[in-house]
Coordinates of C-alpha atoms and ligand atoms in Angstrom, one line a residue:
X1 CA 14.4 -4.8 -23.3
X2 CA 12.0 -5.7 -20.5
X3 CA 12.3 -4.3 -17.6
X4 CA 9.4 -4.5 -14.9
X5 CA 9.3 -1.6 -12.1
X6 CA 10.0 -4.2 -9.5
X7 CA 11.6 -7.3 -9.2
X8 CA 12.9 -9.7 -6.1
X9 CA 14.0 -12.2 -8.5
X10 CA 18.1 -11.2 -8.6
X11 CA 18.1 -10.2 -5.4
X12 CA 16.7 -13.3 -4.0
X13 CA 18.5 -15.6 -6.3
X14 CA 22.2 -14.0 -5.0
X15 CA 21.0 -15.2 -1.5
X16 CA 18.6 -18.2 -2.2
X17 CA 20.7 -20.9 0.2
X18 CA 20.2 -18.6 2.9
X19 CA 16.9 -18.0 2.6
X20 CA 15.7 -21.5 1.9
X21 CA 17.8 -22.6 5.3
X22 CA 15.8 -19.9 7.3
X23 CA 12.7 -21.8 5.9
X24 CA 14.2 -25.2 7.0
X25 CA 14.7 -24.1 10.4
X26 CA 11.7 -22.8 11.4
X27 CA 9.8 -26.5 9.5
X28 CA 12.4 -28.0 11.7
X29 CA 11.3 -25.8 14.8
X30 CA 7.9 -26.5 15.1
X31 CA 7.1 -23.4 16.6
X32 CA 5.5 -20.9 14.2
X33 CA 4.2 -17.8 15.9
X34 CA 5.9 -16.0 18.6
X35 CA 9.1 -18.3 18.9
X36 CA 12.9 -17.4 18.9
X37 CA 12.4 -16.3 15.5
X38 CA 10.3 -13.6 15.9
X39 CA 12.4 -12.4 19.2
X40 CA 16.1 -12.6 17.4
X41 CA 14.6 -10.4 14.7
X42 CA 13.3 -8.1 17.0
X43 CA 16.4 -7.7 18.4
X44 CA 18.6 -7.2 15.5
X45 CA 16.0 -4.7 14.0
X46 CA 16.6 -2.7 17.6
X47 CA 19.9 -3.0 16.9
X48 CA 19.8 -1.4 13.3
X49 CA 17.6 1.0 14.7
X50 CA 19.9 1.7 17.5
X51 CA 16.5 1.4 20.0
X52 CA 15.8 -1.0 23.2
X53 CA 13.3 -2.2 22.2
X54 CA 11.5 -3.5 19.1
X55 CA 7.5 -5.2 18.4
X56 CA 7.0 -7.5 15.2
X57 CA 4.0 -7.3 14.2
X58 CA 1.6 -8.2 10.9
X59 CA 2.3 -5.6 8.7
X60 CA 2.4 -1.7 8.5
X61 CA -0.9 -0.8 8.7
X62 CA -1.4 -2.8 12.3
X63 CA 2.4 -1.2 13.2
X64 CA 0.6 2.0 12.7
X65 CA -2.7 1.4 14.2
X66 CA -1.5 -0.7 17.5
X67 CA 1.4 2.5 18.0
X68 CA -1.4 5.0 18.1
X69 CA -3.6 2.5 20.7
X70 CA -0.8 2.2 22.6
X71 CA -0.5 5.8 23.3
X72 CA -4.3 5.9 24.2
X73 CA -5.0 7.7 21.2
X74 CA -8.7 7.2 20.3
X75 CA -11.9 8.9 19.5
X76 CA -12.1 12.8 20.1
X77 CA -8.6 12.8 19.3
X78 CA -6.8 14.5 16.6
X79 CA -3.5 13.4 14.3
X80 CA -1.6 15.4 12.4
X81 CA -0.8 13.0 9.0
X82 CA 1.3 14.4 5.9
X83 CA -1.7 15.2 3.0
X84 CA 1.0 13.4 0.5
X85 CA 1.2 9.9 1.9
X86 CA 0.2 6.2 1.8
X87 CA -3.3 5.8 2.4
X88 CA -2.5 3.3 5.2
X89 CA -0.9 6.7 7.4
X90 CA -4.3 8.0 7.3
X91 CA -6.8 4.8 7.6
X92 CA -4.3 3.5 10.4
X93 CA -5.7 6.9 12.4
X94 CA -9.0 6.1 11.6
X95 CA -8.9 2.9 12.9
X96 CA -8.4 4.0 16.3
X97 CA -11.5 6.4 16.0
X98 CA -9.2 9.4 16.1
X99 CA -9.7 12.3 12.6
X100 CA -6.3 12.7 10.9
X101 CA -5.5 16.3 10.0
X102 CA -4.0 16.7 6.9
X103 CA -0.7 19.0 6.3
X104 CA 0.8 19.9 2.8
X105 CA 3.9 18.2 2.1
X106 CA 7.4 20.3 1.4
X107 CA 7.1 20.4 -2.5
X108 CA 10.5 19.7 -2.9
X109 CA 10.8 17.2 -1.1
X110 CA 7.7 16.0 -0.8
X111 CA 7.8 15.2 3.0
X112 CA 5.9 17.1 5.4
X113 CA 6.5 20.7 5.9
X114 CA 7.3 21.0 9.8
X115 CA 7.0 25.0 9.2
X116 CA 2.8 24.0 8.9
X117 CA 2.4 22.0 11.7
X118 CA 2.0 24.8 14.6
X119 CA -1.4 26.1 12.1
X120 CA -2.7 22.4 12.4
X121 CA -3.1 21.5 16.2
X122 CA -5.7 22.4 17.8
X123 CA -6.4 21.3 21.5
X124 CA -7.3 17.3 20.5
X125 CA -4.4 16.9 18.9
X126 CA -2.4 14.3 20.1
X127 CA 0.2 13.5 18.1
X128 CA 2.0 14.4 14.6
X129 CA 2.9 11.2 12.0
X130 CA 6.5 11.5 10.8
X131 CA 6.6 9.8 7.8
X132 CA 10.2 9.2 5.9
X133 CA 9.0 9.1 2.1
X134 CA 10.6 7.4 -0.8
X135 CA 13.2 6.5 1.6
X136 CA 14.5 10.2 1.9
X137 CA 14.0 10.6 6.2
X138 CA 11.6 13.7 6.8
X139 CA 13.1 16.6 9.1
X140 CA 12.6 14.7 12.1
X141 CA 14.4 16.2 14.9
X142 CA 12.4 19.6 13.5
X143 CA 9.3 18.2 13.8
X144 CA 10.2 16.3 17.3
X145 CA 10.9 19.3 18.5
X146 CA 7.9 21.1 17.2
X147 CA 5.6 18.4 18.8
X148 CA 7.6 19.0 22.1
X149 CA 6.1 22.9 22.0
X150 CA 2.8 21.5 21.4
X151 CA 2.9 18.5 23.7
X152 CA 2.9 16.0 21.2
X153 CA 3.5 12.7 20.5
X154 CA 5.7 11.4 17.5
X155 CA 4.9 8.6 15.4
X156 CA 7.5 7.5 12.8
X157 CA 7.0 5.7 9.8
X158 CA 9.8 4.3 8.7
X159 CA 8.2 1.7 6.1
X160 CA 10.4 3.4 3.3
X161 CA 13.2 4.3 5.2
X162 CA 14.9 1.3 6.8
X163 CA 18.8 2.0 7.4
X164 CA 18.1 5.6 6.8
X165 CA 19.7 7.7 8.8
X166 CA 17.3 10.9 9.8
X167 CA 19.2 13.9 11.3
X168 CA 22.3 11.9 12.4
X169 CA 20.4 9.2 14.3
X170 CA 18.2 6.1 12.7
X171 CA 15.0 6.7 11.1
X172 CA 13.0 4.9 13.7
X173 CA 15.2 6.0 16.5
X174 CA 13.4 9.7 17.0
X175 CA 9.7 8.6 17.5
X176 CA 8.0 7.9 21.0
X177 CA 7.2 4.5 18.8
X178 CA 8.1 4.2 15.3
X179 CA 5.7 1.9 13.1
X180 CA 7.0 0.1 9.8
X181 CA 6.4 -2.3 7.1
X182 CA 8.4 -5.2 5.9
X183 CA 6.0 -5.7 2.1
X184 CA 8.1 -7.2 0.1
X185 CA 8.8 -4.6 -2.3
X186 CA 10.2 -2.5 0.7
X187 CA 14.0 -1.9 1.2
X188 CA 13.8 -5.1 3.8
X189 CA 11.2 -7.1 2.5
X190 CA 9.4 -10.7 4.1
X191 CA 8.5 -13.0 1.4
X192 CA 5.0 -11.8 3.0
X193 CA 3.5 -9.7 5.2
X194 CA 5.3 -8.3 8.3
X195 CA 6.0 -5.4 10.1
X196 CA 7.5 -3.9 13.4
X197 CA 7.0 -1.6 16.0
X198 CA 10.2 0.2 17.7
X199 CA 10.7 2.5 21.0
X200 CA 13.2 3.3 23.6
X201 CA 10.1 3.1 26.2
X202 CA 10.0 -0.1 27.7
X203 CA 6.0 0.3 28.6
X204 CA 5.1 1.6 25.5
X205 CA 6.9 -1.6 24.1
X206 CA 5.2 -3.8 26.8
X207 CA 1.4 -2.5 25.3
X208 CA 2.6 -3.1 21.9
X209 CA 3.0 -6.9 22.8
X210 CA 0.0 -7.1 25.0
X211 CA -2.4 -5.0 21.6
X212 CA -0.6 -7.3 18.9
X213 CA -1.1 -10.6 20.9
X214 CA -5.5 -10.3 21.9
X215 CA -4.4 -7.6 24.8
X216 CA -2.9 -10.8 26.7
X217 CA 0.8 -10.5 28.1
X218 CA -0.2 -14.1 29.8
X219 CA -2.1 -16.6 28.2
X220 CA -5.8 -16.9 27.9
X221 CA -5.9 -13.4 30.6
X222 CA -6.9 -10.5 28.2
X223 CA -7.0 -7.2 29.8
X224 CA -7.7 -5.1 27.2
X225 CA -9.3 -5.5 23.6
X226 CA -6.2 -6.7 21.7
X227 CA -5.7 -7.9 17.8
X228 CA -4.5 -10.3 16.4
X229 CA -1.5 -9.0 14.2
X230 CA 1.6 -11.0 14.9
X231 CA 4.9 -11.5 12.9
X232 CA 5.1 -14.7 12.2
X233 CA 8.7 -16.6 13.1
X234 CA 8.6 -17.6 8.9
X235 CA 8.7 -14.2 7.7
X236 CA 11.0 -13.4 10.6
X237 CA 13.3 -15.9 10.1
X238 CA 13.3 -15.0 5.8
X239 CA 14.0 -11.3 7.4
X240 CA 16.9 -12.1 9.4
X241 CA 18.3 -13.9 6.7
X242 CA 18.2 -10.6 4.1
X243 CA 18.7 -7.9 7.3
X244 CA 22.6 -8.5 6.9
X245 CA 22.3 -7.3 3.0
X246 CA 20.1 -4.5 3.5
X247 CA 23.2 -1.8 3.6
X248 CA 24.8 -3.3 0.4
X249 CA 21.3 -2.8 -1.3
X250 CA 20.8 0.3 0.0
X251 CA 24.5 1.1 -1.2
X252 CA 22.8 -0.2 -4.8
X253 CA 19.6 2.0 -4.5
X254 CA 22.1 5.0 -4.3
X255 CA 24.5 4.3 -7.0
X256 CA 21.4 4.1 -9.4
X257 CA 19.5 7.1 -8.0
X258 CA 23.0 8.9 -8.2
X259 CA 23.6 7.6 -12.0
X260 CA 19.7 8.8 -12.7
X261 CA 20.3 12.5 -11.1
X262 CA 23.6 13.0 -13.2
X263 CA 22.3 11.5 -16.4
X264 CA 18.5 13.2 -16.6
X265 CA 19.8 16.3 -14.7
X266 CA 19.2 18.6 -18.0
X267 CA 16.1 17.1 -18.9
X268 CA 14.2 20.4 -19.8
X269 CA 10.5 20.0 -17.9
X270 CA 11.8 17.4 -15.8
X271 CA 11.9 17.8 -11.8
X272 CA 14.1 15.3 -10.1
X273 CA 14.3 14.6 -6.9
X274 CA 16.6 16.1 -4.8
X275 CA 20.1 15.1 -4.3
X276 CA 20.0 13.3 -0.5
X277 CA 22.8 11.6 0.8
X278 CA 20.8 10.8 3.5
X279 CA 18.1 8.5 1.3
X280 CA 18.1 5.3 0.9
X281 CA 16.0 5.8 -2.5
X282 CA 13.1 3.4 -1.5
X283 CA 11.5 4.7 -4.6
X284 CA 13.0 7.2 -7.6
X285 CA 10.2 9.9 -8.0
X286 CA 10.3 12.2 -11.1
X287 CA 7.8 14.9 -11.8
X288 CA 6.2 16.3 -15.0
X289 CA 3.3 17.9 -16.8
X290 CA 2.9 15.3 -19.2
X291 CA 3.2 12.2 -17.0
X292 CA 0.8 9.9 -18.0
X293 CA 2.4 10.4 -21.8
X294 CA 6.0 9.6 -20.3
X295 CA 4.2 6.7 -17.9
X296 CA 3.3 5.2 -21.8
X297 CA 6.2 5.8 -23.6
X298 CA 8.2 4.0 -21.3
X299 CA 5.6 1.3 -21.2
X300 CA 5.9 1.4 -24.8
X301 CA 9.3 0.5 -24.9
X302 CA 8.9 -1.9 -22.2
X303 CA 9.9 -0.6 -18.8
X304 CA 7.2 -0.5 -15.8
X305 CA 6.3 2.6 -14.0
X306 CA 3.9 3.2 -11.2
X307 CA 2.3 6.0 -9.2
X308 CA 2.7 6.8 -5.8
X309 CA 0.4 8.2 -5.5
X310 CA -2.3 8.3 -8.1
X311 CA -5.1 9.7 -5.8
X312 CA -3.8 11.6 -2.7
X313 CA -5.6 10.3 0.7
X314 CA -8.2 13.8 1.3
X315 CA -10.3 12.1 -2.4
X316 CA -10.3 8.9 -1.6
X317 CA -13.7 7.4 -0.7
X318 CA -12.5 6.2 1.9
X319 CA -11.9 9.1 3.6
X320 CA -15.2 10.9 2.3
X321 CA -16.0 11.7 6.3
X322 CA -13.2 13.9 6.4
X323 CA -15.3 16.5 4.5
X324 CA -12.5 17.0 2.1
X325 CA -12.5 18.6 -1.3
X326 CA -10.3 19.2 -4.8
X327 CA -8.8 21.9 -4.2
X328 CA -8.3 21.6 -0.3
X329 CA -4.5 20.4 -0.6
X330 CA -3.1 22.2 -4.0
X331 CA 0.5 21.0 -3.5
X332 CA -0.8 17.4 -2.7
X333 CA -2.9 17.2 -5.3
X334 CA -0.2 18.6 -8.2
X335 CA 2.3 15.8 -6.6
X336 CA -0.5 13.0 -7.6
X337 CA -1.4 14.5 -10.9
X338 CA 2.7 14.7 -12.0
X339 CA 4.8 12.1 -10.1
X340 CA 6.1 9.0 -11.9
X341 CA 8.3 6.3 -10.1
X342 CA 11.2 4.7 -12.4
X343 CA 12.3 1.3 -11.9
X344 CA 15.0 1.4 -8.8
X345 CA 15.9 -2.1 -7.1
X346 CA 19.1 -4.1 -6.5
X347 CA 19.6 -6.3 -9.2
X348 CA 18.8 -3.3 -11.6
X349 CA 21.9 -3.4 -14.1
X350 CA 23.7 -0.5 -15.1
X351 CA 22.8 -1.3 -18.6
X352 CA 19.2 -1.7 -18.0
X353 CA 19.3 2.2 -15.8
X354 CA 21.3 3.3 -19.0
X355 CA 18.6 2.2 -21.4
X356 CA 15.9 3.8 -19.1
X357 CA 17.3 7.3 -18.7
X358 CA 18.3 7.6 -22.3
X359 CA 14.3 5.8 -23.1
X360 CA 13.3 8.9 -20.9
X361 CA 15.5 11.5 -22.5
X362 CA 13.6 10.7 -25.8
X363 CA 10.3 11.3 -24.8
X364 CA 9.2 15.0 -26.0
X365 CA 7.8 16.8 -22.6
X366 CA 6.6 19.6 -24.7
Ligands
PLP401 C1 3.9 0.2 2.8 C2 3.6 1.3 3.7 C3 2.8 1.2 4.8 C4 1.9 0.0 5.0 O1 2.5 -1.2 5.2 P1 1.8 -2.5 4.9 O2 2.7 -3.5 5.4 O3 1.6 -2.7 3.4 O4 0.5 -2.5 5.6 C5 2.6 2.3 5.6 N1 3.3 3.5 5.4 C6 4.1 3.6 4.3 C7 4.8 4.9 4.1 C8 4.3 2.6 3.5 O5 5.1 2.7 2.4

């Protein structure tokens, strides 16, 4: 059996029609960026997220970057980002000039730990990232109200988390702005890049629009240093079309995380992930000591893995001004060394999850 770690390919063909009409009708519409597309999506991703408002934009990294701008968070500043993340939390602060502070992440759950914030802010610090990883939502009212102490702003990031729902309300209801990422491998995916920006503040909402469009709410008047990082009404017309089937496939990404917890559940050296009926499983982590010899077993017998993630943000080049070292985020850095990611999409047959549990069970962890 084959089975890669990710595929579109079932998914897409159960709604092909639909998404070959969306690409009909904006052909058809001659209007490609910033049309009725774009603003429909907007307001049926507002809707899921149960906000007023809501900013498409190019993809999650900009999300993250123009959220931060638009609450004047710049150079001098500090951000408090989870030390077990996707690099884009962490260059996203960068971008704006501002130093993200790292905080170790819960180890059993592997979101941040609110209980370490209060040690991290010092009197730059702005605002504290909330990121929702592997599609379990972080303890977000916890750490809303732990910014409100501190006089904080909250940024979500809800890239792995759409339909979640985080302490009885949305994931990207809780932030002052909430930043995501519509990558196609994510639970909503564009055929493309795209991304979105949501808040329940109608000026925070109004500078996302003016930062993602040059810093011009009018045409050809730019009144502040703006980007370009628009969705485009292609991707957000593909969107809309898969948006109505994102709760079924999250309703999938459970049953096979659920069939994946009972079945490896007395794997000896095996750490699951914690039950969550809360996640909507954007990714199945497992942990152990001898990861890279599971990561080839399974490869062996032909099923994809991946990493996520392989190098944790404090030693990545990238990040070499941060003045970080081995050693300066332990739990980070064992999360990196021992998580592996099993294949979990819609489309994923209960035969093929069958013949990847019992292809795990058979690899010797000793
Ligand atoms: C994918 C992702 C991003 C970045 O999104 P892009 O659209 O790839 O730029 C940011 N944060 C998290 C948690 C992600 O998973």
């Amino acid at each position: 059996m084959h089975i890669p770690f990710y595929s579109t390919e079932r998914q897409h063909q159960a709604i092909g029609p639909a998404l070959q009409a969306a690409m009909e009708t904006v052909l058809a519409s001659n209007r490609y960026v910033l049309g009725e597309q774009v603003a429909a999506f907007e307001a049926e991703f507002a809707a899921l997220c149960q906000t007023e408002h809501c900013v498409g934009v190019s993809n999650g990294l900009d999300a993250l970057h123009l959220a931060l701008r638009a609450l004047g968070i710049g150079s001098g500043d500090e951000v408090i980002v989870p030390a077990h993340c996707f690099i884009a939390c962490v260059l996203a602060v960068m971008h704006t000039g501002a130093k993200p502070v790292l905080v170790e992440p819960d180890p059993a759950t592997y979101n941040l730990d609110p209980s370490r914030i209060a040690a991290a802010v010092t009197t730059r610090t702005k605002a504290v990232m909330a990121v929702h990883l592997y599609g379990r939502p972080c303890p977000v009212a916890e750490i809303v109200q732990t910014a409100r102490r501190h006089n904080l702003y909250v940024i979500e990031d809800t890239a792995q988390a759409h339909g979640a729902m985080a302490d009885g309300r949305p994931s990207g209801s809780w932030g002052h702005l909430a930043a995501t990422s519509f990558y196609p491998t994510k639970n909503l995916g564009a055929l493309g890049d795209g991304g979105a920006v949501t808040t329940n503040d109608a000026e925070l909402a109004r500078r996302m629009r003016v930062l993602r469009n040059y810093g011009s709410a009018e045409k050809y008047h730019c009144e502040t240093p703006g980007f370009n990082a628009r969705l485009d009404e292609l991707q957000a017309a593909l969107l809309r079309a898969k948006l109505p089937h994102l709760a079924d496939w999250n309703r999938q990404r459970r049953q096979l995380a659920a069939f994946y917890l009972s079945t490896l559940a007395n794997v000896p050296d095996l750490t699951l992930p914690p039950e969550s009926p809360d996640s909507v499983w954007h990714l199945f982590v497992v942990r152990t000591a001898r990861r890279d010899g599971l990561q080839k077993h399974l490869q062996q017998h032909g099923i994809g893995t991946l990493i996520h993630y392989p190098v944790p943000p404090h030693l990545q080049a990238a990040c070499a001004s941060l003045g970080h070292r081995p050693g300066d985020f332990p739990i980070a850095e064992k999360i990196a060394e021992t998580c592996l990611s099993l294949p979990l999409y819609p489309g994923l047959t209960a035969e093929e999850a069958n013949y990847i549990a019992d292809t795990v069970r058979q690899f010797n962890f000793e």
